[in-house]
mmCIF file of C-alpha atoms and ligand atoms in Angstrom:
data_model
loop_
_atom_site.group_PDB
_atom_site.id
_atom_site.type_symbol
_atom_site.label_atom_id
_atom_site.label_comp_id
_atom_site.label_asym_id
_atom_site.label_seq_id
_atom_site.Cartn_x
_atom_site.Cartn_y
_atom_site.Cartn_z
ATOM 1 C CA UNK S 25 148.861 -9.330 187.227
ATOM 2 C CA UNK S 26 149.396 -11.901 189.971
ATOM 3 C CA UNK S 27 151.969 -14.628 189.473
ATOM 4 C CA UNK S 28 150.604 -18.148 189.163
ATOM 5 C CA UNK S 29 150.963 -21.024 191.620
ATOM 6 C CA UNK S 30 149.932 -24.589 190.791
ATOM 7 C CA UNK S 31 149.972 -27.927 192.540
ATOM 8 C CA UNK S 32 148.063 -31.205 192.836
ATOM 9 C CA UNK S 33 147.713 -34.196 195.145
ATOM 10 C CA UNK S 34 146.990 -37.646 193.800
ATOM 11 C CA UNK S 35 143.739 -39.291 194.899
ATOM 12 C CA UNK S 36 145.531 -42.623 195.130
ATOM 13 C CA UNK S 37 144.993 -43.018 198.875
ATOM 14 C CA UNK S 38 143.955 -41.123 201.985
ATOM 15 C CA UNK S 39 145.921 -37.905 202.410
ATOM 16 C CA UNK S 40 148.550 -37.967 205.132
ATOM 17 C CA UNK S 41 149.877 -35.195 207.340
ATOM 18 C CA UNK S 42 152.905 -35.231 204.983
ATOM 19 C CA UNK S 43 150.686 -34.331 202.027
ATOM 20 C CA UNK S 44 149.176 -31.554 204.106
ATOM 21 C CA UNK S 45 152.594 -30.084 204.969
ATOM 22 C CA UNK S 46 154.164 -30.439 201.513
ATOM 23 C CA UNK S 47 151.111 -29.524 199.435
ATOM 24 C CA UNK S 48 147.855 -28.165 200.862
ATOM 25 C CA UNK S 49 149.281 -26.031 203.661
ATOM 26 C CA UNK S 50 151.352 -24.058 201.184
ATOM 27 C CA UNK S 51 148.340 -23.456 198.937
ATOM 28 C CA UNK S 52 146.407 -22.028 201.883
ATOM 29 C CA UNK S 53 149.383 -19.868 202.775
ATOM 30 C CA UNK S 54 149.878 -18.420 199.305
ATOM 31 C CA UNK S 55 146.367 -18.323 197.804
ATOM 32 C CA UNK S 56 146.025 -14.547 198.337
ATOM 33 C CA UNK S 57 149.400 -13.752 196.886
ATOM 34 C CA UNK S 58 149.179 -15.860 193.707
ATOM 35 C CA UNK S 59 146.552 -16.828 191.161
ATOM 36 C CA UNK S 60 146.272 -20.379 192.443
ATOM 37 C CA UNK S 61 145.549 -23.647 190.627
ATOM 38 C CA UNK S 62 144.896 -26.735 192.741
ATOM 39 C CA UNK S 63 143.831 -29.802 190.830
ATOM 40 C CA UNK S 64 143.157 -33.501 191.351
ATOM 41 C CA UNK S 65 145.656 -35.532 189.274
ATOM 42 C CA UNK S 66 143.431 -38.566 188.793
ATOM 43 C CA UNK S 67 145.225 -39.444 185.553
ATOM 44 C CA UNK S 68 148.408 -39.861 187.548
ATOM 45 C CA UNK S 69 146.723 -42.281 189.914
ATOM 46 C CA UNK S 70 146.222 -44.999 187.309
ATOM 47 C CA UNK S 71 149.997 -45.328 186.874
ATOM 48 C CA UNK S 72 149.448 -48.017 189.514
ATOM 49 C CA UNK S 73 146.339 -50.255 189.606
ATOM 50 C CA UNK S 74 143.204 -48.589 191.036
ATOM 51 C CA UNK S 75 139.704 -49.756 191.782
ATOM 52 C CA UNK S 76 137.471 -47.448 189.645
ATOM 53 C CA UNK S 77 134.741 -47.008 192.289
ATOM 54 C CA UNK S 78 137.295 -46.143 194.937
ATOM 55 C CA UNK S 79 139.026 -43.682 192.620
ATOM 56 C CA UNK S 80 135.720 -41.882 191.878
ATOM 57 C CA UNK S 81 135.043 -41.632 195.596
ATOM 58 C CA UNK S 82 138.524 -40.384 196.421
ATOM 59 C CA UNK S 83 138.386 -37.665 193.779
ATOM 60 C CA UNK S 84 135.402 -36.146 195.578
ATOM 61 C CA UNK S 85 136.864 -36.724 199.009
ATOM 62 C CA UNK S 86 140.136 -35.041 198.210
ATOM 63 C CA UNK S 87 138.333 -31.921 196.993
ATOM 64 C CA UNK S 88 136.281 -31.851 200.218
ATOM 65 C CA UNK S 89 139.577 -32.140 202.089
ATOM 66 C CA UNK S 90 141.145 -29.260 200.115
ATOM 67 C CA UNK S 91 138.180 -27.081 201.090
ATOM 68 C CA UNK S 92 138.205 -28.232 204.727
ATOM 69 C CA UNK S 93 141.908 -27.312 204.935
ATOM 70 C CA UNK S 94 140.997 -23.751 204.011
ATOM 71 C CA UNK S 95 141.568 -23.675 200.251
ATOM 72 C CA UNK S 96 139.093 -21.113 198.948
ATOM 73 C CA UNK S 97 137.073 -21.928 195.807
ATOM 74 C CA UNK S 98 136.628 -18.172 195.289
ATOM 75 C CA UNK S 99 140.363 -17.561 195.228
ATOM 76 C CA UNK S 100 141.566 -20.785 193.547
ATOM 77 C CA UNK S 101 140.845 -22.745 190.408
ATOM 78 C CA UNK S 102 140.029 -26.225 191.725
ATOM 79 C CA UNK S 103 139.524 -28.884 189.042
ATOM 80 C CA UNK S 104 139.970 -32.503 188.017
ATOM 81 C CA UNK S 105 142.827 -33.237 185.643
ATOM 82 C CA UNK S 106 140.883 -35.747 183.518
ATOM 83 C CA UNK S 107 138.128 -33.191 182.855
ATOM 84 C CA UNK S 108 140.623 -31.052 180.930
ATOM 85 C CA UNK S 109 141.745 -33.108 177.898
ATOM 86 C CA UNK S 110 144.551 -30.672 177.097
ATOM 87 C CA UNK S 111 146.684 -32.214 179.880
ATOM 88 C CA UNK S 112 146.994 -35.501 177.985
ATOM 89 C CA UNK S 113 147.345 -33.744 174.628
ATOM 90 C CA UNK S 114 150.218 -31.580 175.810
ATOM 91 C CA UNK S 115 151.783 -34.494 177.621
ATOM 92 C CA UNK S 116 152.133 -36.373 174.334
ATOM 93 C CA UNK S 117 153.888 -33.452 172.671
ATOM 94 C CA UNK S 118 156.259 -33.104 175.625
ATOM 95 C CA UNK S 119 156.862 -36.844 175.649
ATOM 96 C CA UNK S 120 158.152 -36.536 172.105
ATOM 97 C CA UNK S 121 160.608 -33.908 173.350
ATOM 98 C CA UNK S 122 161.850 -35.949 176.327
ATOM 99 C CA UNK S 123 164.784 -38.336 176.418
ATOM 100 C CA UNK S 124 164.948 -41.865 177.782
ATOM 101 C CA UNK S 125 168.152 -40.936 179.625
ATOM 102 C CA UNK S 126 166.630 -38.116 181.658
ATOM 103 C CA UNK S 127 163.505 -40.140 182.420
ATOM 104 C CA UNK S 128 165.583 -43.087 183.623
ATOM 105 C CA UNK S 129 167.197 -40.849 186.237
ATOM 106 C CA UNK S 130 163.912 -40.129 188.044
ATOM 107 C CA UNK S 131 164.403 -41.406 191.578
ATOM 108 C CA UNK S 132 160.687 -41.822 192.253
ATOM 109 C CA UNK S 133 160.338 -44.134 189.264
ATOM 110 C CA UNK S 134 163.250 -46.209 190.516
ATOM 111 C CA UNK S 135 161.719 -46.412 194.004
ATOM 112 C CA UNK S 136 158.189 -47.226 192.818
ATOM 113 C CA UNK S 137 159.270 -49.829 190.282
ATOM 114 C CA UNK S 138 161.829 -51.569 192.479
ATOM 115 C CA UNK S 139 161.138 -55.266 192.868
ATOM 116 C CA UNK S 140 158.009 -55.133 190.647
ATOM 117 C CA UNK S 141 157.688 -57.675 187.853
ATOM 118 C CA UNK S 142 155.314 -55.693 185.667
ATOM 119 C CA UNK S 143 155.946 -51.973 185.481
ATOM 120 C CA UNK S 144 153.438 -49.843 183.590
ATOM 121 C CA UNK S 145 154.816 -47.423 180.986
ATOM 122 C CA UNK S 146 152.717 -44.705 182.635
ATOM 123 C CA UNK S 147 154.803 -44.966 185.760
ATOM 124 C CA UNK S 148 157.863 -44.206 183.662
ATOM 125 C CA UNK S 149 156.414 -41.287 181.682
ATOM 126 C CA UNK S 150 154.373 -39.830 184.541
ATOM 127 C CA UNK S 151 156.751 -36.903 185.231
ATOM 128 C CA UNK S 152 156.085 -35.716 181.669
ATOM 129 C CA UNK S 153 152.351 -35.570 182.367
ATOM 130 C CA UNK S 154 153.238 -33.627 185.495
ATOM 131 C CA UNK S 155 155.253 -31.191 183.361
ATOM 132 C CA UNK S 156 152.220 -30.765 181.098
ATOM 133 C CA UNK S 157 150.023 -30.057 184.159
ATOM 134 C CA UNK S 158 152.366 -27.242 185.113
ATOM 135 C CA UNK S 159 153.278 -25.747 181.725
ATOM 136 C CA UNK S 160 149.706 -25.699 180.421
ATOM 137 C CA UNK S 161 148.823 -22.997 182.941
ATOM 138 C CA UNK S 162 152.075 -20.997 182.769
ATOM 139 C CA UNK S 163 152.672 -21.614 186.470
ATOM 140 C CA UNK S 164 155.461 -19.524 188.001
ATOM 141 C CA UNK S 165 155.769 -21.545 191.204
ATOM 142 C CA UNK S 166 154.980 -25.141 192.112
ATOM 143 C CA UNK S 167 154.714 -25.872 195.837
ATOM 144 C CA UNK S 168 155.478 -29.499 196.676
ATOM 145 C CA UNK S 169 157.312 -31.622 199.189
ATOM 146 C CA UNK S 170 160.981 -32.464 198.597
ATOM 147 C CA UNK S 171 160.105 -35.726 196.778
ATOM 148 C CA UNK S 172 158.651 -33.864 193.765
ATOM 149 C CA UNK S 173 161.525 -31.441 193.250
ATOM 150 C CA UNK S 174 163.176 -33.559 190.580
ATOM 151 C CA UNK S 175 159.911 -33.664 188.623
ATOM 152 C CA UNK S 176 159.622 -29.876 188.713
ATOM 153 C CA UNK S 177 163.212 -29.735 187.441
ATOM 154 C CA UNK S 178 162.132 -31.867 184.477
ATOM 155 C CA UNK S 179 159.267 -29.430 183.783
ATOM 156 C CA UNK S 180 161.829 -26.618 183.786
ATOM 157 C CA UNK S 181 164.090 -28.474 181.366
ATOM 158 C CA UNK S 182 161.241 -29.320 179.006
ATOM 159 C CA UNK S 183 159.999 -25.714 179.038
ATOM 160 C CA UNK S 184 163.471 -24.414 178.200
ATOM 161 C CA UNK S 185 164.012 -27.027 175.483
ATOM 162 C CA UNK S 186 160.674 -26.260 173.863
ATOM 163 C CA UNK S 187 161.191 -22.482 174.069
ATOM 164 C CA UNK S 188 164.584 -22.812 172.441
ATOM 165 C CA UNK S 189 163.202 -24.814 169.545
ATOM 166 C CA UNK S 190 159.903 -23.021 168.896
ATOM 167 C CA UNK S 191 160.286 -19.587 170.561
ATOM 168 C CA UNK S 192 159.111 -18.315 173.970
ATOM 169 C CA UNK S 193 156.019 -20.361 174.812
ATOM 170 C CA UNK S 194 156.220 -21.738 178.340
ATOM 171 C CA UNK S 195 156.952 -20.088 181.655
ATOM 172 C CA UNK S 196 159.877 -21.849 183.357
ATOM 173 C CA UNK S 197 158.463 -22.827 186.772
ATOM 174 C CA UNK S 198 160.213 -22.631 190.142
ATOM 175 C CA UNK S 199 159.771 -25.317 192.809
ATOM 176 C CA UNK S 200 158.552 -24.029 196.170
ATOM 177 C CA UNK S 201 159.617 -26.404 198.926
ATOM 178 C CA UNK S 202 158.510 -25.559 202.480
ATOM 179 C CA UNK S 203 161.208 -24.820 205.050
ATOM 180 C CA UNK S 204 159.473 -27.027 207.627
ATOM 181 C CA UNK S 205 157.729 -30.263 206.669
ATOM 182 C CA UNK S 206 159.177 -30.793 203.180
ATOM 183 C CA UNK S 207 159.656 -34.440 204.087
ATOM 184 C CA UNK S 208 157.573 -35.833 206.910
ATOM 185 C CA UNK S 209 158.973 -39.266 207.617
ATOM 186 C CA UNK S 210 157.454 -42.710 208.025
ATOM 187 C CA UNK S 211 156.672 -43.259 211.727
ATOM 188 C CA UNK S 212 158.010 -46.811 211.744
ATOM 189 C CA UNK S 213 161.004 -46.270 209.464
ATOM 190 C CA UNK S 214 162.146 -42.646 209.626
ATOM 191 C CA UNK S 215 164.663 -43.194 206.835
ATOM 192 C CA UNK S 216 161.662 -43.229 204.444
ATOM 193 C CA UNK S 217 159.085 -40.536 203.669
ATOM 194 C CA UNK S 218 155.563 -40.879 205.066
ATOM 195 C CA UNK S 219 153.355 -42.120 202.236
ATOM 196 C CA UNK S 220 149.648 -42.494 201.401
ATOM 197 C CA UNK S 221 150.358 -45.950 200.095
ATOM 198 C CA UNK S 222 152.602 -47.292 202.880
ATOM 199 C CA UNK S 223 152.144 -51.022 203.375
ATOM 200 C CA UNK S 224 151.596 -50.608 207.094
ATOM 201 C CA UNK S 225 148.948 -47.942 207.913
ATOM 202 C CA UNK S 226 150.589 -47.484 211.326
ATOM 203 C CA UNK S 227 153.472 -45.743 209.552
ATOM 204 C CA UNK S 228 151.356 -42.764 208.456
ATOM 205 C CA UNK S 229 148.891 -40.406 210.128
ATOM 206 C CA UNK S 230 145.996 -39.816 207.751
ATOM 207 C CA UNK S 231 144.021 -36.583 207.837
ATOM 208 C CA UNK S 232 140.913 -38.675 208.450
ATOM 209 C CA UNK S 233 142.270 -40.826 211.264
ATOM 210 C CA UNK S 234 140.175 -41.002 214.446
ATOM 211 C CA UNK S 235 141.695 -39.619 217.645
ATOM 212 C CA UNK S 236 142.486 -43.026 219.084
ATOM 213 C CA UNK S 237 144.428 -44.095 216.011
ATOM 214 C CA UNK S 238 146.389 -40.833 215.889
ATOM 215 C CA UNK S 239 147.458 -41.186 219.526
ATOM 216 C CA UNK S 240 148.359 -44.838 219.085
ATOM 217 C CA UNK S 241 150.436 -44.226 215.963
ATOM 218 C CA UNK S 242 152.366 -41.314 217.462
ATOM 219 C CA UNK S 243 152.960 -43.094 220.775
ATOM 220 C CA UNK S 244 154.376 -46.110 218.947
ATOM 221 C CA UNK S 245 156.502 -44.081 216.508
ATOM 222 C CA UNK S 246 160.079 -45.308 216.304
ATOM 223 C CA UNK S 247 162.476 -43.034 218.189
ATOM 224 C CA UNK S 248 166.228 -43.159 218.496
ATOM 225 C CA UNK S 249 168.822 -44.159 221.041
ATOM 226 C CA UNK S 250 169.673 -41.570 223.685
ATOM 227 C CA UNK S 251 167.256 -39.497 225.713
ATOM 228 C CA UNK S 252 167.479 -35.855 224.742
ATOM 229 C CA UNK S 253 164.924 -34.256 222.452
ATOM 230 C CA UNK S 254 167.132 -32.540 219.882
ATOM 231 C CA UNK S 255 166.795 -31.947 216.155
ATOM 232 C CA UNK S 256 169.477 -34.012 214.429
ATOM 233 C CA UNK S 257 168.160 -35.583 211.235
ATOM 234 C CA UNK S 258 171.195 -37.744 210.674
ATOM 235 C CA UNK S 259 171.588 -39.282 214.119
ATOM 236 C CA UNK S 260 168.039 -38.860 215.431
ATOM 237 C CA UNK S 261 165.693 -39.099 212.438
ATOM 238 C CA UNK S 262 162.734 -40.346 214.510
ATOM 239 C CA UNK S 263 162.894 -37.589 217.122
ATOM 240 C CA UNK S 264 163.618 -34.972 214.437
ATOM 241 C CA UNK S 265 160.531 -36.116 212.553
ATOM 242 C CA UNK S 266 158.343 -35.730 215.653
ATOM 243 C CA UNK S 267 159.798 -32.263 216.264
ATOM 244 C CA UNK S 268 159.052 -31.359 212.641
ATOM 245 C CA UNK S 269 155.472 -32.574 212.936
ATOM 246 C CA UNK S 270 155.062 -30.593 216.141
ATOM 247 C CA UNK S 271 156.491 -27.426 214.554
ATOM 248 C CA UNK S 272 154.303 -27.816 211.450
ATOM 249 C CA UNK S 273 151.073 -28.180 213.394
ATOM 250 C CA UNK S 274 151.853 -25.819 216.282
ATOM 251 C CA UNK S 275 152.990 -23.295 213.648
ATOM 252 C CA UNK S 276 156.363 -22.567 215.198
ATOM 253 C CA UNK S 277 159.964 -23.015 214.058
ATOM 254 C CA UNK S 278 161.857 -26.250 214.696
ATOM 255 C CA UNK S 279 164.187 -24.281 216.982
ATOM 256 C CA UNK S 280 161.202 -23.095 219.043
ATOM 257 C CA UNK S 281 159.944 -26.667 219.213
ATOM 258 C CA UNK S 282 163.366 -27.832 220.399
ATOM 259 C CA UNK S 283 163.381 -25.151 223.100
ATOM 260 C CA UNK S 284 159.856 -26.077 224.140
ATOM 261 C CA UNK S 285 160.961 -29.676 224.718
ATOM 262 C CA UNK S 286 164.245 -28.907 226.460
ATOM 263 C CA UNK S 287 164.695 -31.437 229.264
ATOM 264 C CA UNK S 288 161.576 -33.380 228.170
ATOM 265 C CA UNK S 289 161.560 -37.126 227.589
ATOM 266 C CA UNK S 290 160.582 -38.925 224.385
ATOM 267 C CA UNK S 291 157.251 -39.861 225.976
ATOM 268 C CA UNK S 292 156.451 -36.180 226.699
ATOM 269 C CA UNK S 293 157.334 -35.235 223.136
ATOM 270 C CA UNK S 294 155.061 -37.927 221.709
ATOM 271 C CA UNK S 295 152.166 -36.951 223.932
ATOM 272 C CA UNK S 296 152.350 -33.310 222.883
ATOM 273 C CA UNK S 297 152.735 -34.174 219.209
ATOM 274 C CA UNK S 298 149.610 -36.330 219.483
ATOM 275 C CA UNK S 299 147.740 -33.510 221.300
ATOM 276 C CA UNK S 300 148.569 -30.914 218.692
ATOM 277 C CA UNK S 301 147.607 -33.267 215.847
ATOM 278 C CA UNK S 302 144.346 -34.329 217.479
ATOM 279 C CA UNK S 303 143.312 -30.709 218.057
ATOM 280 C CA UNK S 304 144.051 -29.781 214.443
ATOM 281 C CA UNK S 305 142.563 -32.871 212.817
ATOM 282 C CA UNK S 306 139.401 -32.939 214.917
ATOM 283 C CA UNK S 307 138.382 -29.520 213.651
ATOM 284 C CA UNK S 308 139.465 -30.375 210.110
ATOM 285 C CA UNK S 309 137.400 -33.562 210.077
ATOM 286 C CA UNK S 310 134.255 -31.780 211.269
ATOM 287 C CA UNK S 311 134.550 -29.304 208.410
ATOM 288 C CA UNK S 312 135.354 -32.115 205.981
ATOM 289 C CA UNK S 313 132.224 -34.096 206.845
ATOM 290 C CA UNK S 314 130.005 -31.032 206.509
ATOM 291 C CA UNK S 315 131.509 -30.145 203.115
ATOM 292 C CA UNK S 316 131.168 -33.681 201.797
ATOM 293 C CA UNK S 317 127.491 -33.735 202.783
ATOM 294 C CA UNK S 318 126.831 -30.384 201.080
ATOM 295 C CA UNK S 319 126.841 -29.669 197.350
ATOM 296 C CA UNK S 320 130.069 -27.692 197.618
ATOM 297 C CA UNK S 321 132.319 -30.240 195.914
ATOM 298 C CA UNK S 322 130.385 -30.325 192.636
ATOM 299 C CA UNK S 323 129.861 -26.568 192.592
ATOM 300 C CA UNK S 324 133.570 -26.033 193.115
ATOM 301 C CA UNK S 325 134.563 -28.526 190.434
ATOM 302 C CA UNK S 326 132.143 -27.209 187.804
ATOM 303 C CA UNK S 327 133.417 -23.677 188.291
ATOM 304 C CA UNK S 328 137.057 -24.805 188.375
ATOM 305 C CA UNK S 329 136.709 -26.921 185.226
ATOM 306 C CA UNK S 330 135.357 -23.975 183.228
ATOM 307 C CA UNK S 331 138.044 -21.622 184.517
ATOM 308 C CA UNK S 332 140.827 -24.117 183.853
ATOM 309 C CA UNK S 333 139.661 -24.950 180.336
ATOM 310 C CA UNK S 334 139.498 -21.282 179.429
ATOM 311 C CA UNK S 335 143.247 -21.150 180.084
ATOM 312 C CA UNK S 336 144.307 -24.631 178.962
ATOM 313 C CA UNK S 337 142.514 -24.715 175.590
ATOM 314 C CA UNK S 338 144.156 -21.633 174.003
ATOM 315 C CA UNK S 339 147.546 -22.643 175.389
ATOM 316 C CA UNK S 340 147.308 -26.090 173.870
ATOM 317 C CA UNK S 341 146.098 -24.616 170.606
ATOM 318 C CA UNK S 342 149.176 -22.419 170.471
ATOM 319 C CA UNK S 343 151.460 -25.371 171.131
ATOM 320 C CA UNK S 344 149.869 -27.714 168.620
ATOM 321 C CA UNK S 345 150.228 -25.036 165.903
ATOM 322 C CA UNK S 346 153.878 -24.547 166.815
ATOM 323 C CA UNK S 347 154.659 -28.230 166.383
ATOM 324 C CA UNK S 348 152.687 -28.422 163.137
ATOM 325 C CA UNK S 349 149.599 -30.429 164.133
ATOM 326 C CA UNK S 350 146.432 -30.317 162.056
ATOM 327 C CA UNK S 351 145.423 -27.364 159.938
ATOM 328 C CA UNK S 352 146.786 -23.937 160.752
HETATM 329 P P1 LIG W 6 151.581 -36.860 195.777
HETATM 330 O O1 LIG W 6 150.125 -37.081 195.569
HETATM 331 O O2 LIG W 6 152.449 -38.044 195.976
HETATM 332 O O3 LIG W 6 151.797 -35.905 197.008
HETATM 333 C C1 LIG W 6 151.051 -34.693 197.140
HETATM 334 C C2 LIG W 6 151.938 -33.629 197.758
HETATM 335 O O4 LIG W 6 152.379 -34.042 199.044
HETATM 336 C C3 LIG W 6 153.799 -33.964 199.101
HETATM 337 N N1 LIG W 6 154.270 -35.031 199.990
HETATM 338 C C4 LIG W 6 154.944 -34.813 201.114
HETATM 339 N N2 LIG W 6 155.376 -33.685 201.688
HETATM 340 C C5 LIG W 6 156.038 -33.817 202.877
HETATM 341 N N3 LIG W 6 156.276 -35.006 203.476
HETATM 342 C C6 LIG W 6 155.860 -36.160 202.913
HETATM 343 N N4 LIG W 6 156.086 -37.320 203.507
HETATM 344 C C7 LIG W 6 155.158 -36.096 201.678
HETATM 345 N N5 LIG W 6 154.613 -37.024 200.861
HETATM 346 C C8 LIG W 6 154.075 -36.358 199.831
HETATM 347 C C9 LIG W 6 154.260 -34.139 197.665
HETATM 348 O O5 LIG W 6 155.556 -33.629 197.471
HETATM 349 C C10 LIG W 6 153.210 -33.348 196.935
HETATM 350 O O6 LIG W 6 153.493 -31.978 196.999
HETATM 351 N N6 LIG W 6 153.217 -36.016 191.148
HETATM 352 C C11 LIG W 6 152.534 -35.420 192.284
HETATM 353 C C12 LIG W 6 151.167 -34.876 191.919
HETATM 354 C C13 LIG W 6 151.186 -33.949 190.779
HETATM 355 C C14 LIG W 6 151.653 -32.609 190.784
HETATM 356 C C15 LIG W 6 151.471 -32.148 189.456
HETATM 357 C C16 LIG W 6 152.165 -31.791 191.782
HETATM 358 C C17 LIG W 6 150.779 -34.253 189.510
HETATM 359 N N7 LIG W 6 150.937 -33.157 188.726
HETATM 360 C C18 LIG W 6 151.824 -30.851 189.107
HETATM 361 C C19 LIG W 6 152.544 -30.486 191.418
HETATM 362 C C20 LIG W 6 152.361 -30.042 190.093
HETATM 363 C C21 LIG W 6 152.383 -36.473 193.365
HETATM 364 O O7 LIG W 6 152.389 -37.630 193.083
HETATM 365 O O8 LIG W 6 152.156 -35.965 194.603
#
């Protein structure tokens, strides 16, 4: 039997090239090797305010984008989190086995809640829902960018804690962080990660950006002092980020990228990064538009929902019996 791989990308904004590198690209790479689960975590998205119409639209768009990126609906289970009620049910049980202390250490919660007056409880407990997403399907590996590693660690801890108390139930998942592109950085502030929800859209390249915008954003990306194009994340985070983007989209190693740009100037580097992105995204966007206009999204989601429920329902049933819910 194949091992299982599972991941999801929130439909809380347009996907960026960072989301592609940390999430979707890895799914495409591994979908033959693993039984693959790729879902739309729409329940996670309402941890911050959302416009309902926009959220509906983005759920469909993100699935079209998964398919355009090369995720195969024949090979993968592609589904919407909220269409499988067992995610929320399991999340509650796990929440009752989680501690305030460990949740308070989540760096993403600290970052997302910083400076906010009203912080939703969902933002605090969201990593537990993420653990439920993973454990419900007995996932062996969870590909994500570096920012989600701590959340996968929590899923591991909760699985081990539960297994110890009730007997072997959950698979303890492993994070799978890519060697290149685990943290694509913000183009205007390379000390931060590139984000879907960045305040300034010039800081992120979105998978749906038109050519002109892509070129403009890359050409105005913040670089560092000095002139040489070398990979040095500490002293040259801006240049290192551009080299990483180049390597990710030209499908080469960072060392090869560095060699390629030996003696080049920052302007040359930016131009080639923009070229490689434009070539990749132009083709992607053509496929995306065709998929969105076809019936493929609904077909994919209907099939994925049925496949996912067939796995999630018996797993939840097992867990709720173990904790003593309802009638045996
Ligand atoms: P989300 O929607 O913030 O991000 C989706 C994926 O993109 C990765 N990522 C990045 N990778 C490289 N560079 C970046 N700048 C960058 N920004 C984001 C993320 O690490 C992620 O892999 N909680 C998750 C969604 C989720 C999930 C899950 C993932 C819910 N349940 C279960 C895996 C398993 C999230 O908010 O990802």
